[in-house]
Short mmCIF file of C-alpha atoms in Angstrom, two decimals:
data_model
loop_
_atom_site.label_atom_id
_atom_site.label_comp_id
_atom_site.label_asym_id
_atom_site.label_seq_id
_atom_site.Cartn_x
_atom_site.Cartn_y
_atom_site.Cartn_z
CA UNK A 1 0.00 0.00 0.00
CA UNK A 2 1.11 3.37 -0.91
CA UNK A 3 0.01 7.04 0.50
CA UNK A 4 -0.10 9.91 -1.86
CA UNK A 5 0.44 13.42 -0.68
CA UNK A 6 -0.45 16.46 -2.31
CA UNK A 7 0.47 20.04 -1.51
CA UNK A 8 -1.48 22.31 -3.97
CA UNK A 9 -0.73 26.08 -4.31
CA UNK A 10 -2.03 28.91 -6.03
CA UNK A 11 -0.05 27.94 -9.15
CA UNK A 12 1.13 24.16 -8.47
CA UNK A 13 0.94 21.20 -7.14
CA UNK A 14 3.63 18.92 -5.51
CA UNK A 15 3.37 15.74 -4.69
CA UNK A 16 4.66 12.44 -3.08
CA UNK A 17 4.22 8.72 -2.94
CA UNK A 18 5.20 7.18 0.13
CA UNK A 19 5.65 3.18 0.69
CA UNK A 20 3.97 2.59 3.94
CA UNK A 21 5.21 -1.04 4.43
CA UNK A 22 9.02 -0.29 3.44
CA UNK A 23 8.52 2.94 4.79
CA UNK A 24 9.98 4.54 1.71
CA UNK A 25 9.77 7.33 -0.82
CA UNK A 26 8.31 5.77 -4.27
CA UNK A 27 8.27 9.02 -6.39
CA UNK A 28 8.40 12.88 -5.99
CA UNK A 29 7.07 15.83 -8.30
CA UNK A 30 6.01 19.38 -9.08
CA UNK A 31 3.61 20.17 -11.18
CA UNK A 32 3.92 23.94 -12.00
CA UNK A 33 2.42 27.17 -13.95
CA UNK A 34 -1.04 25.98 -13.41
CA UNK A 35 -3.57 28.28 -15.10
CA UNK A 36 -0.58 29.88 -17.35
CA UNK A 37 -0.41 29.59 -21.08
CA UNK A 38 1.48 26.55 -20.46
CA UNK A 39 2.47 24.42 -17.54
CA UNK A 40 5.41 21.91 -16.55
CA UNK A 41 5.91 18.85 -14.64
CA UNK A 42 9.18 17.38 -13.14
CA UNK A 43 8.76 13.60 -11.84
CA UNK A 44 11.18 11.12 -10.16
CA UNK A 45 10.71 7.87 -9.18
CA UNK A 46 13.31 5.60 -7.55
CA UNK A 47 15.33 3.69 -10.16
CA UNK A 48 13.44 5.54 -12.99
CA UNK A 49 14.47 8.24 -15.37
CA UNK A 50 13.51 11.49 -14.87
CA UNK A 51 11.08 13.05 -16.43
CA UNK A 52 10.29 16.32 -17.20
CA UNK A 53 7.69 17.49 -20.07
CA UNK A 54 5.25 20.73 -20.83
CA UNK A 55 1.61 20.27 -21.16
CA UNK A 56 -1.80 22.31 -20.82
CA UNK A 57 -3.07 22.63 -17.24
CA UNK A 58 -5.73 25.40 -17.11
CA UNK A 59 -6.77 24.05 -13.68
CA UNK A 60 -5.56 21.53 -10.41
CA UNK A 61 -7.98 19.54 -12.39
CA UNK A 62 -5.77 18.91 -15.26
CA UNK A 63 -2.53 18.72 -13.11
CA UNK A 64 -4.34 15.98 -10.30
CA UNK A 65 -4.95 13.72 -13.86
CA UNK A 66 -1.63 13.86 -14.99
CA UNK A 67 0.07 13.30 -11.79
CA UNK A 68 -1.81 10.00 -11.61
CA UNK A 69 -1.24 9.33 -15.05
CA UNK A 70 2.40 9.42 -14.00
CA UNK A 71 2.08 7.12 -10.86
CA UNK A 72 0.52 4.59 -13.79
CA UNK A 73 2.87 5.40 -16.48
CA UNK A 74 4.80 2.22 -17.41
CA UNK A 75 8.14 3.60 -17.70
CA UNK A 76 8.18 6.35 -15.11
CA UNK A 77 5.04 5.22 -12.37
CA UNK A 78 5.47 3.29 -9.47
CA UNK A 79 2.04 2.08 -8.99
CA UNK A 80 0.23 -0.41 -11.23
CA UNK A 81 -3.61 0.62 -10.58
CA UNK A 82 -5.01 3.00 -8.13
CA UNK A 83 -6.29 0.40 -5.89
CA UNK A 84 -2.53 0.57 -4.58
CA UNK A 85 -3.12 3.87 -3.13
CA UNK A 86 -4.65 3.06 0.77
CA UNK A 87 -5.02 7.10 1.25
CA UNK A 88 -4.40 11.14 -0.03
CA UNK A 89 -2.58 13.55 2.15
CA UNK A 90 -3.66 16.84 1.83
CA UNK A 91 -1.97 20.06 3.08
CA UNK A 92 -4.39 22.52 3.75
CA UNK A 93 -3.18 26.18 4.76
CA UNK A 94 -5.28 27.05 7.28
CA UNK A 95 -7.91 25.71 9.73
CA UNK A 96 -8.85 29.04 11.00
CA UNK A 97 -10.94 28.14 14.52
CA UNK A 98 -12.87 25.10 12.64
CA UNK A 99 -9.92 22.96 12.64
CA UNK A 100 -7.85 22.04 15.27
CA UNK A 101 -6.44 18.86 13.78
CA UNK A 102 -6.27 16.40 11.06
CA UNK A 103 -9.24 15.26 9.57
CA UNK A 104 -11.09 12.94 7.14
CA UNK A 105 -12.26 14.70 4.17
CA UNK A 106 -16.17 14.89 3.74
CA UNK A 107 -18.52 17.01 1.86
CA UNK A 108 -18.87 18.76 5.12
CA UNK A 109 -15.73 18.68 5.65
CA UNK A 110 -15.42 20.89 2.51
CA UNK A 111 -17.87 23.22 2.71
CA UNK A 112 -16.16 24.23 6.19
CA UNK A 113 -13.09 24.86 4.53
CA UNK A 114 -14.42 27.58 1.78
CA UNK A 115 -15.36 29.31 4.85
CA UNK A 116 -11.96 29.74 5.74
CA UNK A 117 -10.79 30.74 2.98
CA UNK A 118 -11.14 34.80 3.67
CA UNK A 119 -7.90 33.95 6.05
CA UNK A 120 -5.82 32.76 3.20
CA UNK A 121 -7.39 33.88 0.36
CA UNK A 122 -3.75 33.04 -1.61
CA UNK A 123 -3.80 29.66 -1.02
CA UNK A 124 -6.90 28.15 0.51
CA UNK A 125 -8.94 28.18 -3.20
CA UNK A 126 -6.10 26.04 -4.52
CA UNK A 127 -5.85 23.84 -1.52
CA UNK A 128 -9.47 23.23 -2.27
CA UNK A 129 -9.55 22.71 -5.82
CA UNK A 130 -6.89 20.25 -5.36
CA UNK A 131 -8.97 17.60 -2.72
CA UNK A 132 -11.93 18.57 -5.04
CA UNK A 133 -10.48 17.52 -8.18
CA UNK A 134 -8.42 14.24 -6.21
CA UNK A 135 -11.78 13.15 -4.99
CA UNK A 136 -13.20 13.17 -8.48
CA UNK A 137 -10.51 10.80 -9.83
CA UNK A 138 -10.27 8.56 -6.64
CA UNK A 139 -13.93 8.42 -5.55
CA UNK A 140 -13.14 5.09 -3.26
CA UNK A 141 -9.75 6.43 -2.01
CA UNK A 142 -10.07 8.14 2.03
CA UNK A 143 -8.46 11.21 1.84
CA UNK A 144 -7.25 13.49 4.98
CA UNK A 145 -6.82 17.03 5.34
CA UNK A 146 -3.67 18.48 7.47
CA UNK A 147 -3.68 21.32 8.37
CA UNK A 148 -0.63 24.00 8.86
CA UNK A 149 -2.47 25.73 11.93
CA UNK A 150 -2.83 22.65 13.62
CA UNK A 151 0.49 22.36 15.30
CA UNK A 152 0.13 25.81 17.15
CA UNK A 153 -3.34 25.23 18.89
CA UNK A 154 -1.62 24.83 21.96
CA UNK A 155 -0.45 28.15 22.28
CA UNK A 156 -2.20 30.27 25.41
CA UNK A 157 -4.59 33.03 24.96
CA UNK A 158 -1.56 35.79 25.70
CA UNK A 159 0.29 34.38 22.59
CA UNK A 160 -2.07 34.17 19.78
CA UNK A 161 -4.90 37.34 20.95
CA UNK A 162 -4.02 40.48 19.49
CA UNK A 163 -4.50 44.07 21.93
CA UNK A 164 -7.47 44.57 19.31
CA UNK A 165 -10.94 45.22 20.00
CA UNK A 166 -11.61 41.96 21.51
CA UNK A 167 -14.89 41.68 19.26
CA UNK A 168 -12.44 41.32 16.41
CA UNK A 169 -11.69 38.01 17.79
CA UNK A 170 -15.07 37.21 18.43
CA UNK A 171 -16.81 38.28 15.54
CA UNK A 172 -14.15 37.78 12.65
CA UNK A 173 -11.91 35.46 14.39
CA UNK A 174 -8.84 37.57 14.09
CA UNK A 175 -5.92 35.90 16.15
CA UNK A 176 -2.55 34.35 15.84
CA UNK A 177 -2.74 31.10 13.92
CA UNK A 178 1.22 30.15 12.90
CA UNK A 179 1.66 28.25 10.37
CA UNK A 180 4.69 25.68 8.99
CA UNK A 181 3.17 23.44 11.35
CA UNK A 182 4.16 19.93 10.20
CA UNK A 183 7.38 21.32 9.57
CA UNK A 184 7.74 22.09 13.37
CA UNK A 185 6.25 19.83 14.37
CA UNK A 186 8.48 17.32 12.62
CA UNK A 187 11.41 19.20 13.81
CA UNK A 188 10.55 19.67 17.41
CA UNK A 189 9.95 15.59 17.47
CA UNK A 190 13.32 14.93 15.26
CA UNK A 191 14.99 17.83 18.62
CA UNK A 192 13.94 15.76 20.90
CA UNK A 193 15.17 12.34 19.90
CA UNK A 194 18.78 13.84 18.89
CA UNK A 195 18.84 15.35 22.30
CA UNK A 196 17.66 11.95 23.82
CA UNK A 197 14.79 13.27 25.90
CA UNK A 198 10.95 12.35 26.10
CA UNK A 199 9.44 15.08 23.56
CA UNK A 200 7.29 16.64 26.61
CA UNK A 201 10.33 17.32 28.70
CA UNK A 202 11.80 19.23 25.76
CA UNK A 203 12.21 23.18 25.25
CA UNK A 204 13.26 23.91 21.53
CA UNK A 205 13.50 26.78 19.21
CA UNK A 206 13.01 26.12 15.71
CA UNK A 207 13.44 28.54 12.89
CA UNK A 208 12.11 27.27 9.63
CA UNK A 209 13.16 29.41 7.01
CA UNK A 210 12.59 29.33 3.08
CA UNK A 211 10.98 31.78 0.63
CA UNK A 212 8.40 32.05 3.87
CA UNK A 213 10.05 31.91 7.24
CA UNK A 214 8.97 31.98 10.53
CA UNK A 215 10.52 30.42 13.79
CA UNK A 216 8.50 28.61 16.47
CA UNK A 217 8.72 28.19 20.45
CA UNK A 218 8.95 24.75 21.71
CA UNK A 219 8.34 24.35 25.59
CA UNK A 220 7.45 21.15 26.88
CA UNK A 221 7.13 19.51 23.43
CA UNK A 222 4.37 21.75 22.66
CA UNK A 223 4.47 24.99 20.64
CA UNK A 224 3.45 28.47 22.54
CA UNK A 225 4.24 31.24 20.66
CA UNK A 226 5.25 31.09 17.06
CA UNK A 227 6.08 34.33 14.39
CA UNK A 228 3.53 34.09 11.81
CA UNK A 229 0.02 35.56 12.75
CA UNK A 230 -3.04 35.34 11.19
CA UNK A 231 -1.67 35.11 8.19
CA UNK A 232 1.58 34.24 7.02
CA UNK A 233 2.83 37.69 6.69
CA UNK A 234 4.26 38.83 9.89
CA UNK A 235 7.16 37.81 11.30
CA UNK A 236 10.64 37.33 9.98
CA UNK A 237 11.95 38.96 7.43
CA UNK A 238 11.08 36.71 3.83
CA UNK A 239 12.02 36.26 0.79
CA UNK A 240 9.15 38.52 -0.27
CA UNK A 241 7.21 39.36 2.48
CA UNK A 242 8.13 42.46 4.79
CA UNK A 243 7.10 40.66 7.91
CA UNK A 244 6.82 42.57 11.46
CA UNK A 245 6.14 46.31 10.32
CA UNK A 246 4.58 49.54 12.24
CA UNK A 247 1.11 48.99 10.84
CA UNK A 248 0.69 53.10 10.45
CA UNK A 249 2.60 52.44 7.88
CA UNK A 250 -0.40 51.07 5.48
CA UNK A 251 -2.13 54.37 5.65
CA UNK A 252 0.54 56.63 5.37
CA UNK A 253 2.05 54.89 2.30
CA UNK A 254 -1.75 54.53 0.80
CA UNK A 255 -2.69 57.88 1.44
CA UNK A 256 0.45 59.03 -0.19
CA UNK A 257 0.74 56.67 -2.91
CA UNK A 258 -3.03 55.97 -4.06
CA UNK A 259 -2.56 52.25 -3.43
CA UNK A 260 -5.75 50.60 -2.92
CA UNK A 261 -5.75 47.74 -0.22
CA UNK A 262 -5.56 45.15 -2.69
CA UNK A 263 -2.50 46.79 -4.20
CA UNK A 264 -1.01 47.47 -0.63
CA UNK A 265 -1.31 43.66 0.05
CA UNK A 266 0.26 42.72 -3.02
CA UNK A 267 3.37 44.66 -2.01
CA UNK A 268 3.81 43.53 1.12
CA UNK A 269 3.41 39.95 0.38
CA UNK A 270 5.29 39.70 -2.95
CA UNK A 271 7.12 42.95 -3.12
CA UNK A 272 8.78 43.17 0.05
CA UNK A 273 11.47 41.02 2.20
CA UNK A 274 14.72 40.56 0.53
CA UNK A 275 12.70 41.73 -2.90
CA UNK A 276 12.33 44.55 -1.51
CA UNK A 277 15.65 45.87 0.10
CA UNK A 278 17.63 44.62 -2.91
CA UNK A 279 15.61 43.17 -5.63
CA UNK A 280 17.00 39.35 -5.19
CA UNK A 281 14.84 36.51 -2.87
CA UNK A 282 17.20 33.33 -3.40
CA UNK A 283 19.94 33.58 -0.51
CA UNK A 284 22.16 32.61 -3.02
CA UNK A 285 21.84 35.57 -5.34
CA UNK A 286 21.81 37.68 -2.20
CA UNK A 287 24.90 36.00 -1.06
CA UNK A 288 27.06 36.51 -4.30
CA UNK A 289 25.57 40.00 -4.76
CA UNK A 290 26.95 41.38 -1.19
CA UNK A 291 30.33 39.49 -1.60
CA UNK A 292 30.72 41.20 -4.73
CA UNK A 293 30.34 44.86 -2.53
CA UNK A 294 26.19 45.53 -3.44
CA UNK A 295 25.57 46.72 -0.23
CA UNK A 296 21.91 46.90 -0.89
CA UNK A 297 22.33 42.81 -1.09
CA UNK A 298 24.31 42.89 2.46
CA UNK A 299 21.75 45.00 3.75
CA UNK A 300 19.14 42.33 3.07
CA UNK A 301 21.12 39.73 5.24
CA UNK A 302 21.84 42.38 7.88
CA UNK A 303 18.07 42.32 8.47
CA UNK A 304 17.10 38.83 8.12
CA UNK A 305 19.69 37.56 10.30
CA UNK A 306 19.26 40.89 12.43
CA UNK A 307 14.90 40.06 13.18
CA UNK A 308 16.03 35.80 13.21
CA UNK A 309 18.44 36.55 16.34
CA UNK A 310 15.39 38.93 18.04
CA UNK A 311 13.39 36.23 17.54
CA UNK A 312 15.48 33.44 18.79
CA UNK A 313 16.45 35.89 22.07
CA UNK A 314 12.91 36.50 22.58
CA UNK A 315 11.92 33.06 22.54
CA UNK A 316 14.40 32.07 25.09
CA UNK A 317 13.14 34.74 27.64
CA UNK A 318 9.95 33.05 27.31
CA UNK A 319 11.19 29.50 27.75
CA UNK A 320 12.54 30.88 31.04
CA UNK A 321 16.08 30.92 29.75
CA UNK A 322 16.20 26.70 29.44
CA UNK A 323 16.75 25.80 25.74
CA UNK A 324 17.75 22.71 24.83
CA UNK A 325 18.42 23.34 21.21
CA UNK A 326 18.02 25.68 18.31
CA UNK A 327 16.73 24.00 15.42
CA UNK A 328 17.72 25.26 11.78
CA UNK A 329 15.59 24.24 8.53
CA UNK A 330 13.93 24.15 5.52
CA UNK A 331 16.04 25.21 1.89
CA UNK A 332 18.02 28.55 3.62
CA UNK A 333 17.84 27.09 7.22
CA UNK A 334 19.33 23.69 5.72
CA UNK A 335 21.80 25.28 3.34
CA UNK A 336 22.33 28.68 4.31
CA UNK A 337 25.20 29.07 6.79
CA UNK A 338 25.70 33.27 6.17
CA UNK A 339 22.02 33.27 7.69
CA UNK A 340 22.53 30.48 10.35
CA UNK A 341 26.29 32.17 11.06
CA UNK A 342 24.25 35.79 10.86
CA UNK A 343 21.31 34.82 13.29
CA UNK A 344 23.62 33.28 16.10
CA UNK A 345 25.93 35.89 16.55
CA UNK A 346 25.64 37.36 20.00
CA UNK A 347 23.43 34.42 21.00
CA UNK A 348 26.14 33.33 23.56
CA UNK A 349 24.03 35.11 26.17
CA UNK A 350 21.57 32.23 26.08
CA UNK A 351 24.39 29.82 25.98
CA UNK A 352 24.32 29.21 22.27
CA UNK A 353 27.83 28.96 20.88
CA UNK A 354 28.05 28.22 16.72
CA UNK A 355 31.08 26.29 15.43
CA UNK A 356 32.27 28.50 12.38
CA UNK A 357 33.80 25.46 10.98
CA UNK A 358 30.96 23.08 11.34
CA UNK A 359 28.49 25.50 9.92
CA UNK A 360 30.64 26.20 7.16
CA UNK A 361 30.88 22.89 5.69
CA UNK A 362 27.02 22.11 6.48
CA UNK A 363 25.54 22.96 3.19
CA UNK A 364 23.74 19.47 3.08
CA UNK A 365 20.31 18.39 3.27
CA UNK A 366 20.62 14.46 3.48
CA UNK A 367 21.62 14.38 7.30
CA UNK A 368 20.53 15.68 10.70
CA UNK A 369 23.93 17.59 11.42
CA UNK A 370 24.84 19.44 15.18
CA UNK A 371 26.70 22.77 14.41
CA UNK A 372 27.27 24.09 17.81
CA UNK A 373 30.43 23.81 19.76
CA UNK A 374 31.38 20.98 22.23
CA UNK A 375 31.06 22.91 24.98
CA UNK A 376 27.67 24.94 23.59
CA UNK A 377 25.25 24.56 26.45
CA UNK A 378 22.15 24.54 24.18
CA UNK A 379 22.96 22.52 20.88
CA UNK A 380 22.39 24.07 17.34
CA UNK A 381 21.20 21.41 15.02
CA UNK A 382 20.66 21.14 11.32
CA UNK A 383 16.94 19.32 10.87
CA UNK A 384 16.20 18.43 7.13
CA UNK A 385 12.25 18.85 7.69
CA UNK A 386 10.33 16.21 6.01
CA UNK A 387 6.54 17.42 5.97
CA UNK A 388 5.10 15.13 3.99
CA UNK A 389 5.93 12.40 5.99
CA UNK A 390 4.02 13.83 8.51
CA UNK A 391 0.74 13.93 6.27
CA UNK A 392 1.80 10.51 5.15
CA UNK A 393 1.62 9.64 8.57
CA UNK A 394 -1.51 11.25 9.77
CA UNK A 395 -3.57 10.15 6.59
CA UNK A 396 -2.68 6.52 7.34
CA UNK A 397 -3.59 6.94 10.83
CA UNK A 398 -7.01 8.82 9.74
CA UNK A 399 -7.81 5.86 6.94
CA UNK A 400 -6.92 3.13 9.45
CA UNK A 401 -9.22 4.63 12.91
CA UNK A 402 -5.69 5.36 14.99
CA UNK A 403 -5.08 9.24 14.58
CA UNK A 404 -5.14 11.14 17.66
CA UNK A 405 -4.33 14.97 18.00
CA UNK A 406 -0.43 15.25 17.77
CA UNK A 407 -0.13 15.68 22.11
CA UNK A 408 -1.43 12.12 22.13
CA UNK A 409 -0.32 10.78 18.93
CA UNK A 410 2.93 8.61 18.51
CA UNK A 411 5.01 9.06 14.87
CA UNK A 412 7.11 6.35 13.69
CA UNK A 413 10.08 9.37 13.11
CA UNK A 414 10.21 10.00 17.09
CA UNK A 415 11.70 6.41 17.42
CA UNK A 416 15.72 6.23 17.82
CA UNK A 417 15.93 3.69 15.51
CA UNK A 418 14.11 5.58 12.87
CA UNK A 419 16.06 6.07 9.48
CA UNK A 420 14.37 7.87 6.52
CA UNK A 421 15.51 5.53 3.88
CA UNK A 422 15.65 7.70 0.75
CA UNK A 423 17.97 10.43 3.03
CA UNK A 424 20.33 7.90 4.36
CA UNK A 425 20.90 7.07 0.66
CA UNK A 426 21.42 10.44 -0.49
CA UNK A 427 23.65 10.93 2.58
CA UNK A 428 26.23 8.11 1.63
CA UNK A 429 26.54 9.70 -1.53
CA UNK A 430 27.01 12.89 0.34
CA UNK A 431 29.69 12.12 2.19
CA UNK A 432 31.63 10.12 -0.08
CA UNK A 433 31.70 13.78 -1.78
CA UNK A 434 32.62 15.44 1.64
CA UNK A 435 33.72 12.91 3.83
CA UNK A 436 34.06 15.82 6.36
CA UNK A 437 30.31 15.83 7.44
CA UNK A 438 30.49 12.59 8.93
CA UNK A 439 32.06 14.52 11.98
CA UNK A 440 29.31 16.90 12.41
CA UNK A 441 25.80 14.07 12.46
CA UNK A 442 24.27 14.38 14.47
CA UNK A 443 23.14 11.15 16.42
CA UNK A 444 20.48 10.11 18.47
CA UNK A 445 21.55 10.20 22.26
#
């Protein structure tokens, strides 16, 4: 039996196939430029060329039929009929206060989510039309919604209300949602078994960052404060998004530009961040850019790693100064060491020391690597996150009657023994590369 995921954005839709019984990765993909004039698709299966090809997606329709066309394909699939497929993953954006866990999907089910979809109005239509049109071609097939609100549900009152008219909450349900949630909560699970404790006795601080960033506090292997709010705009600095700003600022700049709101919260979410200060949003453009002297590029990291390392401080205070480990991941957390070197500066204070020389060489995203120094008294580890295993995990758990919410639930990742099998493969050939890294895994305790 295999379990599909499916992670469907405004203009693509990535996907997985998971082998629950070998517990390992069949195929990945991406399916992009939905709705455009044309649209692409990049598949790999184990042991199977690649494939990549154009073709006409006007809808998630279009792209859910090829990807299982794919999965069938007798060159490139992996599966031989769709009766192999035991359940569908879906990542959903946001629950808003409907959904505090993972869930079946139903009509019902359905219907609640369009009613969300005023809190993400950028991605919950596309979440949407994907289980719509994956329902239509697997009728028979259970499919379960996760959701990336669900993880921070445990945070108290004083973390996620806003000093707003309280009737704002009440009426609209304005509050602080978070969001990366399988992401942390992979991580904060993975922290805990590296620093061999139980998961509740654990206080971690983990700062996924990508294009959309946003760093999450761990206490008691539960989350209570994270940086993203209602929506996935404040916060860190992105790679587009401006993040934490004065919010006077919105007037002022409409009443002085003629921006209308719709215009306003186009620039802040896809105009601003590193886009913004210097025009670039891949750390690796901004990277080469400030080496090269463009200050506007150095600038850029100044600030990201400057509002990462508030962050990180912050969250400390508010673990009551006992952290057991920093957590660093996703693309620029995993592979970014100016940003990890830039954020950790200074964090001493909390007992955080950063090996230059193990960060340096970390640029890897096969292995679970520790980058802090021997005598660091909270550890600095390097967690590649690996979110659709959790919706592989919940979905089989929903299809087979054994899902619980995630304070009660066991995954198979929080075991020692656990090994991701496609990683460790990946890895070998990593270090036969850099034989170097081998030094800095990190192992369970």
């Amino acid at each position: 039996m295999v379990i599909l995921t499916l992670n469907c954005g405004s203009s693509s839709a990535k996907y997985q196939v998971y082998d629950w019984r070998n517990k390992d990765i069949l195929a990945v993909g991406v399916v992009e430029r939905i709705g455009l004039e044309y649209s692409t698709i990049e598949h790999k299966a184990t042991g199977k060329e690649e494939y990549n090809e154009k073709f006409s997606s006007p809808t998630h329709k279009e792209a859910i039929e090829l990807i299982i066309k794919m999965l069938l394909d007798e060159k490139h699939g992996v599966i031989k009929s769709l009766s192999e497929i035991g359940a569908v993953g879906h990542r959903v954006l946001h629950g808003g206060e409907l959904f505090k866990k993972s869930a079946l999907v139903t009509d019902e089910v359905v219907e609640q989510l369009k009613k969300v979809i005023p809190l993400g109005p950028l991605h919950m239509p596309a979440n949407i039309m994907g289980i719509e049109a994956a329902r239509k071609a697997m009728p028979n097939v259970p499919q379960a919604i996760v959701l990336d609100t669900a993880w921070h549900q445990t945070m108290p009152a004083e973390a996620f209300m806003y000093a707003v008219p309280y009737e704002w909450y009440t009426n609209n349900n304005v509050r602080r949602y978070g969001f990366h949630g399988t992401s942390h909560l992979y991580c904060a699970k993975r922290a805990a078994v590296l620093l061999g404790k139980k998961n509740e006795d654990t206080n971690v601080i983990i700062c996924h960052i990508g294009n959309g960033a946003s760093v999450c506090a761990v206490k008691n292997g539960v989350c209570v404060d994270t940086s993203m709010g209602l929506t996935p705009l404040e916060g860190l600095v992105m790679g587009s998004r401006s993040g934490d700003l004065d919010p006077a600022i919105i007037p002022y700049m409409m009443q002085n530009t003629g921006m209308s709101a719709m215009e306003m919260d186009t620039t802040l979410n896809k105009k601003s961040g590193l886009i913004g200060i210097c025009g670039m949003s891949d750390r690796r453009d901004v990277a080469a850019a400030a080496a090269e002297g463009n200050e506007r590029a150095q600038l850029a990291i100044d600030l990201e790693c400057h509002r990462l390392k508030k962050y990180i401080a912050g969250y400390a205070a508010l673990l009551g100064g006992r952290v057991d480990a920093i957590v660093f991941t996703a693309g620029v957390g995993e592979m970014g060491g100016h940003i990890r070197k830039g954020s950790c500066v200074g964090l001493e204070v909390i007992g955080a020391k950063l090996d230059q020389y193990k960060n340096e060489i970390c640029h890897c995203r096969n292995g679970e690597f520790e980058i802090s120094t021997d005598d660091s008294q909270v550890k600095i580890f390097v967690i590649p996150t690996d979110e659709e295993l959790v919706i592989t995990e919940d979905a089989y758990a929903l299809m087979n009657g054994t899902y619980d919410v995630h304070t009660n639930f066991h995954y198979t990742f929080e075991s020692k023994d656990y090994v991701n099998k496609g990683r460790a493969r990946d890895l070998v050939k990593n270090l036969k590369k850099k034989p170097e890294l081998k030094s800095i895994i990190a192992l369970p305790r």
